[in-house]
Coordinates of C-alpha atoms in Angstrom, one line a residue:
Chain A
M755 CA 102.7 132.0 235.1
S756 CA 100.4 133.3 237.3
A757 CA 101.2 136.7 240.1
E758 CA 103.9 135.3 242.0
N759 CA 103.6 138.7 244.8
K760 CA 105.5 138.8 247.7
E761 CA 102.7 138.0 249.9
A762 CA 101.7 135.0 247.7
P763 CA 98.1 135.2 247.0
S764 CA 95.1 132.7 247.4
A765 CA 93.7 131.7 244.1
T766 CA 90.7 133.7 245.1
D767 CA 92.4 137.1 245.2
Y768 CA 94.0 136.0 242.1
I769 CA 90.5 135.6 240.5
L770 CA 89.2 138.6 241.9
H771 CA 92.2 140.7 240.9
H772 CA 91.6 139.0 237.8
L773 CA 88.3 140.3 237.2
T774 CA 88.4 143.7 238.9
F775 CA 88.3 146.3 236.1
G776 CA 90.4 149.4 236.3
K777 CA 88.2 152.3 236.7
I778 CA 88.3 155.6 237.9
H779 CA 85.8 157.7 239.6
L780 CA 84.1 160.3 237.6
G781 CA 83.9 163.4 239.1
K782 CA 86.0 163.1 242.7
T783 CA 88.9 162.0 242.1
S784 CA 90.9 161.0 238.8
E785 CA 93.5 158.6 240.6
E786 CA 94.3 156.3 237.8
T787 CA 93.0 152.6 238.3
Q788 CA 92.3 152.8 241.9
V789 CA 90.1 151.3 243.2
P790 CA 88.4 152.1 246.7
E791 CA 87.5 148.8 249.3
G792 CA 83.9 148.9 249.4
A793 CA 83.3 151.8 246.9
K794 CA 79.7 149.2 245.0
A795 CA 77.3 152.0 246.8
E796 CA 78.8 154.8 244.5
H797 CA 79.5 152.4 241.5
K798 CA 77.4 155.5 239.0
G799 CA 80.1 156.9 238.8
N800 CA 82.5 154.7 237.7
F801 CA 84.5 154.2 234.6
H802 CA 86.4 150.9 233.0
L803 CA 90.0 152.8 232.3
D804 CA 90.8 149.2 231.0
T805 CA 87.8 148.1 229.3
F806 CA 88.0 151.3 227.4
S807 CA 91.6 152.0 226.4
V808 CA 91.4 148.3 225.1
A809 CA 89.0 149.4 223.3
M810 CA 89.7 152.2 222.0
V811 CA 93.4 150.9 220.5
L812 CA 92.0 148.1 218.9
G813 CA 89.5 150.4 217.4
L814 CA 91.7 152.5 216.5
L815 CA 93.9 149.7 214.7
F816 CA 90.8 147.8 212.7
V817 CA 90.2 151.6 211.3
G818 CA 93.6 152.6 210.9
L819 CA 94.5 149.3 209.4
F820 CA 91.2 149.4 206.9
A821 CA 91.5 152.7 206.2
M822 CA 94.7 152.8 205.0
V823 CA 94.1 149.7 202.6
A824 CA 91.6 151.3 201.4
R825 CA 93.3 154.9 200.5
K826 CA 95.7 152.6 198.9
A827 CA 92.9 150.5 197.3
T828 CA 93.7 148.9 193.7
P829 CA 91.0 148.1 191.5
G830 CA 94.1 146.4 189.9
V831 CA 96.3 143.6 191.0
P832 CA 95.2 143.5 195.1
G833 CA 98.4 143.1 197.8
K834 CA 98.5 140.7 200.1
L835 CA 96.8 143.3 202.8
Q836 CA 94.2 144.1 200.5
N837 CA 93.4 140.8 199.5
F838 CA 92.8 140.0 203.5
V839 CA 90.8 143.1 204.3
E840 CA 88.4 142.7 200.5
L841 CA 88.1 139.4 202.2
I842 CA 86.5 140.7 205.5
V843 CA 84.4 143.5 203.7
E844 CA 83.5 141.1 200.9
M845 CA 82.3 138.5 203.8
V846 CA 80.4 141.0 205.4
D847 CA 79.1 143.0 202.2
K848 CA 77.5 139.1 201.2
Q849 CA 75.9 138.5 204.6
V850 CA 74.7 142.1 204.6
K851 CA 73.2 141.9 200.6
E852 CA 71.9 137.9 201.0
T853 CA 69.8 139.5 204.7
F854 CA 68.9 143.1 204.1
H855 CA 67.2 144.1 201.5
G856 CA 66.1 147.2 202.0
K857 CA 68.9 150.3 200.1
S858 CA 71.3 151.8 203.7
K859 CA 74.8 153.3 203.6
V860 CA 75.0 152.2 207.3
I861 CA 74.0 148.9 207.8
G862 CA 77.5 148.0 205.8
P863 CA 80.0 149.7 207.5
L864 CA 78.0 149.3 210.9
S865 CA 78.2 145.8 210.3
L866 CA 82.3 145.9 209.5
T867 CA 82.5 147.7 213.0
I868 CA 81.6 145.3 215.2
F869 CA 82.5 142.2 213.2
C870 CA 86.2 143.2 213.5
W871 CA 86.4 145.5 216.3
V872 CA 84.4 142.1 218.2
F873 CA 86.6 140.2 217.1
L874 CA 89.4 142.1 218.0
M875 CA 88.3 142.5 221.1
N876 CA 87.4 138.8 221.8
A877 CA 90.7 138.1 220.7
M878 CA 92.4 139.6 223.5
D879 CA 91.6 136.7 225.4
F880 CA 95.0 134.7 223.1
L881 CA 97.1 137.3 225.6
P882 CA 98.4 135.2 228.7
V883 CA 95.9 136.0 231.1
D884 CA 98.6 137.7 233.4
L885 CA 100.8 139.5 230.4
L886 CA 98.9 142.9 230.3
P887 CA 98.4 143.2 233.9
T888 CA 101.8 142.2 235.0
I889 CA 102.8 145.3 232.5
A890 CA 100.3 147.6 234.2
Q891 CA 101.7 146.6 237.7
W892 CA 105.1 146.9 237.0
I893 CA 104.1 150.9 234.9
G894 CA 101.5 151.6 237.6
Y895 CA 104.0 150.7 240.6
T896 CA 107.6 152.0 238.4
F897 CA 105.8 155.2 237.6
F898 CA 102.8 156.3 239.3
G899 CA 104.0 154.4 242.5
A900 CA 100.8 152.9 243.0
D901 CA 100.4 149.5 245.6
P902 CA 100.2 146.5 242.8
H903 CA 98.1 145.3 243.9
H904 CA 95.7 148.1 243.5
V905 CA 96.7 147.8 240.2
Y906 CA 93.5 146.1 238.5
L907 CA 93.9 145.5 234.2
R908 CA 90.9 143.3 232.5
V909 CA 91.9 143.0 228.9
V910 CA 89.0 141.5 227.1
P911 CA 86.2 144.6 226.6
T912 CA 83.8 142.2 225.7
A913 CA 83.8 140.7 228.7
D914 CA 82.6 143.7 230.5
V915 CA 78.5 144.4 230.7
N916 CA 79.4 148.2 229.8
Q917 CA 80.9 147.6 226.4
T918 CA 78.3 145.1 225.0
F919 CA 75.6 146.8 225.8
A920 CA 77.2 149.8 224.6
M921 CA 76.9 148.0 221.4
S922 CA 73.9 146.6 221.4
L923 CA 71.8 149.7 222.9
T924 CA 73.4 151.2 219.7
V925 CA 71.5 148.3 217.2
V926 CA 68.9 149.2 219.4
L927 CA 69.2 152.9 218.3
F928 CA 69.7 151.9 214.5
I929 CA 66.8 149.3 214.4
I930 CA 64.7 152.4 215.6
G931 CA 66.0 154.4 213.2
F932 CA 65.6 152.0 210.3
S933 CA 62.2 151.6 211.1
I934 CA 61.2 154.6 211.6
K935 CA 63.2 155.7 208.1
A936 CA 61.1 152.8 206.4
K937 CA 57.9 153.7 207.7
G938 CA 57.9 157.6 208.7
L939 CA 57.4 157.7 212.6
G940 CA 53.3 157.9 212.6
G941 CA 53.9 154.6 210.8
W942 CA 56.7 153.2 213.7
I943 CA 54.2 154.1 216.6
K944 CA 51.3 152.7 214.2
E945 CA 52.9 149.5 213.8
L946 CA 53.6 149.6 217.8
F947 CA 50.3 149.4 218.6
T948 CA 49.1 147.0 215.8
A949 CA 51.3 144.4 215.5
P950 CA 51.6 140.9 216.0
F951 CA 48.3 140.6 216.6
H952 CA 46.0 142.3 213.8
A953 CA 42.5 142.4 214.3
E954 CA 39.5 143.5 211.5
S955 CA 36.8 145.3 213.6
T956 CA 37.7 148.7 215.7
G957 CA 37.0 147.1 218.7
M958 CA 39.1 144.2 218.9
K959 CA 42.3 146.8 217.5
I960 CA 41.7 149.0 220.4
A961 CA 41.0 146.1 222.8
L962 CA 44.5 144.5 221.4
L963 CA 46.2 147.7 221.8
I964 CA 48.0 146.9 224.5
P965 CA 48.8 143.4 223.9
N966 CA 50.3 144.2 221.0
F967 CA 52.2 147.1 223.1
L968 CA 53.3 144.6 225.2
M969 CA 55.0 142.5 222.5
Q970 CA 56.5 145.1 221.0
M971 CA 58.5 146.2 224.1
V972 CA 58.8 143.0 225.1
E973 CA 60.6 142.1 221.2
L974 CA 62.2 145.9 222.0
I975 CA 63.9 145.1 225.3
A976 CA 64.5 141.6 224.6
K977 CA 67.5 141.9 221.5
P978 CA 69.7 144.2 222.9
I979 CA 69.5 141.8 226.1
S980 CA 70.0 138.9 224.5
L981 CA 72.9 140.2 221.8
S982 CA 74.5 141.8 224.8
L983 CA 74.0 139.3 227.2
R984 CA 75.6 136.4 224.9
L985 CA 78.2 138.2 223.5
F986 CA 79.3 139.3 227.1
G987 CA 78.3 135.6 228.6
N988 CA 80.7 133.5 226.7
M989 CA 83.3 136.4 227.1
Y990 CA 83.4 136.4 230.4
A991 CA 83.1 132.5 231.0
G992 CA 86.2 132.0 228.4
E993 CA 88.7 134.4 230.5
L994 CA 87.1 133.1 233.7
I995 CA 88.4 129.0 232.5
F996 CA 92.2 131.1 231.3
I997 CA 92.9 132.3 234.6
L998 CA 91.3 129.1 236.4
I999 CA 93.8 127.4 233.8
A1000 CA 96.3 130.3 234.6
L1001 CA 96.0 128.5 238.2
L1002 CA 97.0 125.0 237.8
P1003 CA 101.5 124.0 238.5
W1004 CA 103.5 126.3 235.4
W1005 CA 104.0 121.8 234.2
I1006 CA 100.6 121.0 233.3
N1007 CA 99.0 124.6 232.7
W1008 CA 99.4 123.4 228.7
T1009 CA 97.7 120.1 228.9
L1010 CA 94.6 123.1 229.6
G1011 CA 95.6 125.7 228.2
A1012 CA 96.5 124.8 224.8
P1013 CA 92.8 123.4 223.3
W1014 CA 90.9 126.1 225.6
A1015 CA 93.0 128.5 223.7
I1016 CA 92.3 126.4 220.5
F1017 CA 88.8 125.8 221.1
H1018 CA 88.3 129.5 221.8
I1019 CA 89.7 130.5 218.7
L1020 CA 86.4 128.7 217.3
V1021 CA 84.3 131.4 219.9
V1022 CA 86.0 134.3 219.3
T1023 CA 85.0 134.3 215.7
L1024 CA 81.9 132.9 216.1
Q1025 CA 80.9 135.7 218.4
A1026 CA 82.4 138.4 216.6
F1027 CA 80.0 137.1 213.2
V1028 CA 77.1 136.0 215.6
F1029 CA 76.4 139.7 217.0
M1030 CA 77.3 140.5 213.3
M1031 CA 74.9 139.1 211.5
L1032 CA 71.9 139.3 214.5
T1033 CA 72.6 142.9 213.9
I1034 CA 71.9 142.4 210.1
V1035 CA 68.6 140.4 211.1
Y1036 CA 66.9 142.9 213.7
L1037 CA 67.9 145.6 211.4
S1038 CA 66.2 144.1 208.2
L1039 CA 63.1 142.7 210.2
A1040 CA 63.3 146.5 211.4
V1041 CA 62.3 148.4 207.9
E1042 CA 60.2 145.3 207.0
D1043 CA 56.0 145.7 207.6
H1044 CA 54.6 143.7 209.3
Chain B
M820 CA 78.3 143.1 236.8
E821 CA 77.2 146.7 237.2
F822 CA 77.0 149.2 234.5
N823 CA 78.1 152.8 234.7
W824 CA 79.5 155.4 232.7
T825 CA 81.8 152.6 231.1
L826 CA 78.5 152.1 229.0
V827 CA 77.9 155.4 227.2
G828 CA 82.0 156.3 226.9
Q829 CA 81.2 152.8 224.5
M830 CA 78.4 153.8 222.9
I831 CA 80.4 156.9 222.1
S832 CA 83.3 155.2 220.6
F833 CA 81.3 152.7 218.9
G834 CA 79.7 155.3 217.4
L835 CA 83.3 157.1 216.3
L836 CA 84.0 154.0 215.2
I837 CA 81.1 153.0 212.9
L838 CA 81.6 157.0 211.5
F839 CA 84.7 156.5 210.3
T840 CA 84.2 153.3 209.0
M841 CA 81.1 154.7 206.9
K842 CA 83.2 157.5 206.0
F843 CA 86.8 156.6 205.4
V844 CA 86.5 152.5 204.8
W845 CA 83.0 150.8 203.8
P846 CA 82.6 153.3 200.5
P847 CA 86.2 153.3 199.1
L848 CA 86.4 149.5 199.4
T849 CA 83.6 148.6 197.9
Q850 CA 83.5 150.9 195.8
M851 CA 87.0 149.5 194.4
M852 CA 85.5 146.0 194.6
E853 CA 82.8 147.2 192.3
E854 CA 85.8 148.6 190.0
R855 CA 87.1 145.3 189.9
A856 CA 84.7 143.5 189.5
K857 CA 83.1 145.7 186.2
R858 CA 86.8 145.7 185.1
I859 CA 86.5 141.8 184.9
A860 CA 83.3 141.5 183.7
D861 CA 84.8 143.6 180.5
G862 CA 87.3 141.9 180.8
L863 CA 85.3 138.7 179.9
A864 CA 83.1 140.4 177.0
S865 CA 86.0 142.4 175.0
A866 CA 87.5 138.3 175.0
D867 CA 84.3 136.7 174.0
R868 CA 83.8 139.8 171.8
A869 CA 87.2 138.8 170.5
K870 CA 86.5 135.6 170.2
Q871 CA 84.0 136.5 168.1
D872 CA 85.2 138.3 165.8
L873 CA 88.0 136.0 165.7
A874 CA 85.8 133.0 164.3
N875 CA 83.7 135.9 161.9
A876 CA 87.4 136.9 160.7
E877 CA 88.4 133.1 159.7
K878 CA 84.9 132.7 158.6
A879 CA 85.4 135.3 156.0
S880 CA 89.1 134.8 154.9
A881 CA 88.1 131.3 154.5
D882 CA 85.0 132.4 152.1
K883 CA 88.3 134.6 150.6
L884 CA 90.6 132.0 150.0
R885 CA 86.9 129.6 148.6
E886 CA 86.4 133.1 146.3
A887 CA 89.4 133.6 144.9
K888 CA 90.2 129.5 144.2
Q889 CA 87.5 129.6 142.3
Q890 CA 88.2 132.8 140.2
A891 CA 92.1 130.9 140.0
A892 CA 89.9 127.6 139.0
E893 CA 87.9 130.4 136.6
I894 CA 90.8 132.4 135.1
I895 CA 92.6 128.8 133.7
A896 CA 90.3 127.1 132.5
Q897 CA 89.5 130.6 130.4
A898 CA 93.6 130.7 130.1
E899 CA 93.4 126.8 128.6
K900 CA 89.7 127.3 126.5
R901 CA 92.5 130.3 125.5
A902 CA 95.1 128.8 124.7
A903 CA 93.0 125.5 122.7
Q904 CA 91.4 128.0 121.2
L905 CA 94.8 129.7 120.0
V906 CA 96.3 126.4 118.8
E907 CA 93.2 125.7 117.2
E908 CA 93.4 128.7 114.5
A909 CA 97.0 128.2 114.6
K910 CA 96.1 124.8 113.3
D911 CA 93.9 126.2 110.7
N912 CA 95.7 128.8 109.3
A913 CA 98.8 126.4 108.9
K914 CA 96.4 124.4 107.0
A915 CA 94.9 126.7 105.1
E916 CA 98.7 128.6 104.4
G917 CA 99.7 125.4 104.2
E918 CA 96.6 124.3 100.9
R919 CA 97.6 127.7 99.8
L920 CA 101.0 127.8 99.5
L921 CA 100.4 123.8 97.6
A922 CA 97.5 125.6 94.9
G923 CA 100.2 127.7 94.0
A924 CA 103.0 125.1 93.9
Q925 CA 100.1 123.5 91.8
A926 CA 99.6 125.6 89.3
E927 CA 102.6 127.1 88.9
V928 CA 103.7 122.9 88.4
D929 CA 101.0 122.6 85.7
Q930 CA 101.9 126.2 84.4
Q931 CA 105.7 124.9 83.8
V932 CA 104.2 121.6 82.6
H933 CA 102.1 123.7 80.2
Q934 CA 105.2 125.5 79.1
A935 CA 107.6 122.6 78.7
K936 CA 105.0 120.7 76.9
E937 CA 104.6 123.6 74.7
S938 CA 108.4 124.3 74.5
L939 CA 108.3 120.7 73.3
R940 CA 105.4 120.5 71.0
Q941 CA 107.6 124.0 68.9
Q942 CA 110.7 121.7 69.2
V943 CA 109.6 118.7 68.1
A944 CA 107.4 120.1 65.5
D945 CA 110.9 122.3 64.7
L946 CA 112.4 118.7 64.4
A947 CA 110.1 117.6 62.4
L948 CA 110.3 120.7 60.0
A949 CA 113.1 120.4 59.8
G950 CA 113.7 117.0 59.0
A951 CA 111.2 116.8 56.6
E952 CA 112.7 120.0 55.1
K953 CA 115.8 118.0 54.8
I954 CA 114.3 115.7 53.2
L955 CA 111.7 117.1 51.5
R956 CA 114.0 119.4 49.7
S957 CA 116.1 117.0 47.8
E958 CA 112.4 115.7 46.4
I959 CA 109.2 118.5 47.1
D960 CA 109.3 121.9 46.1
A961 CA 108.2 124.1 48.8
N962 CA 105.9 126.4 47.4
K963 CA 104.2 122.7 46.3
H964 CA 103.9 121.2 50.1
G965 CA 103.7 124.3 52.1
Q966 CA 100.0 123.9 53.0
L967 CA 100.5 119.9 53.4
L968 CA 103.0 121.0 56.0
A969 CA 101.5 123.5 57.6
S970 CA 98.7 121.6 57.8
I971 CA 101.1 118.8 59.9
K972 CA 101.8 121.7 61.6
A973 CA 99.2 122.1 63.0
E974 CA 98.2 118.7 64.1
L975 CA 101.4 118.6 66.0

């Protein structure tokens, strides 16, 4: 199972190799999937090609499948694929309607996208940890003449903080947008300073401006961090354990691999659901008056 | 953990996916599902309506049947009454006719009896006269006793 290279790398090398992103450095060189050693100081300009491309393929898979079904959807007797898609859409729609009481054209599609995309990205964990990296190494070696040791591929985009933060920050933008739309720009700014602590007298109101604002900022910052770190932590830990299991001898591998994979089905689905659910909750809080 | 341009790239990807879902996935699917829900609701409503209609129709047909039975019974009763009446009339007519015929016959019989009596009287008178004539011819003058004979004849 493990990548048995000619030099027989140590366990540490193996793990590190699996935890290194395939990236390019924007602005300087566009050499594919190359990482210079000790490039830590410059990683501001890095771009994770693996996260981007896997996420993009899965995203296109999701929208492609759903759009295809939506195009052929019939209100009559649905086919099996349509049934499956409807099941997901209905589940998301139900959650949205139960929690979010405003009117919005965005929240449904947003929740559906989050659930399906995160689920698919999480589900990449179920592929054997060496399958895609080995293929990538072979392609890199055969077609691009790259050293296999320097071909990196991490297949779980949600185990990349950039991915999870990208999603949670987008959600924060939506939270702010929903707030402004529901209360107006003035109303939103006013609320930043007058909630959660309310006061009757003017003096107290002024005194509470700063604490209120600090509380609001904590709330606003805590949301994306908790949202993204929860997903990232779960998926990163899951991936790491899969890598560790892959280090075992092949004949004992399944005793840990199978139970962990089965348990991970729960984690994968649950994390996708939690991300979606919390997004809906945050957005419904955003449109409510305090 | 390192933050880099991937963050921005994935935000753009995410935004595009949301946009695409908003445009091409969510509206047609939810619309279609709503339409189906409406169709099913309509179907159920029309089934209920049909059931109601059926119940109404059954009730109406039962009413009609009862009415028709009642009418039929009335007609039969009327017919029976009329038949009885006709029979009664016929009976009466027959009785009257019979009586009339009987009376006619009686009258004829009486008349014939009377006639027979008359002719018998005549014949008896004639015979008596003839007998008397034969007797008297020998001993009585017809002129002498003619008055007496006429009074006898009248008494017969």
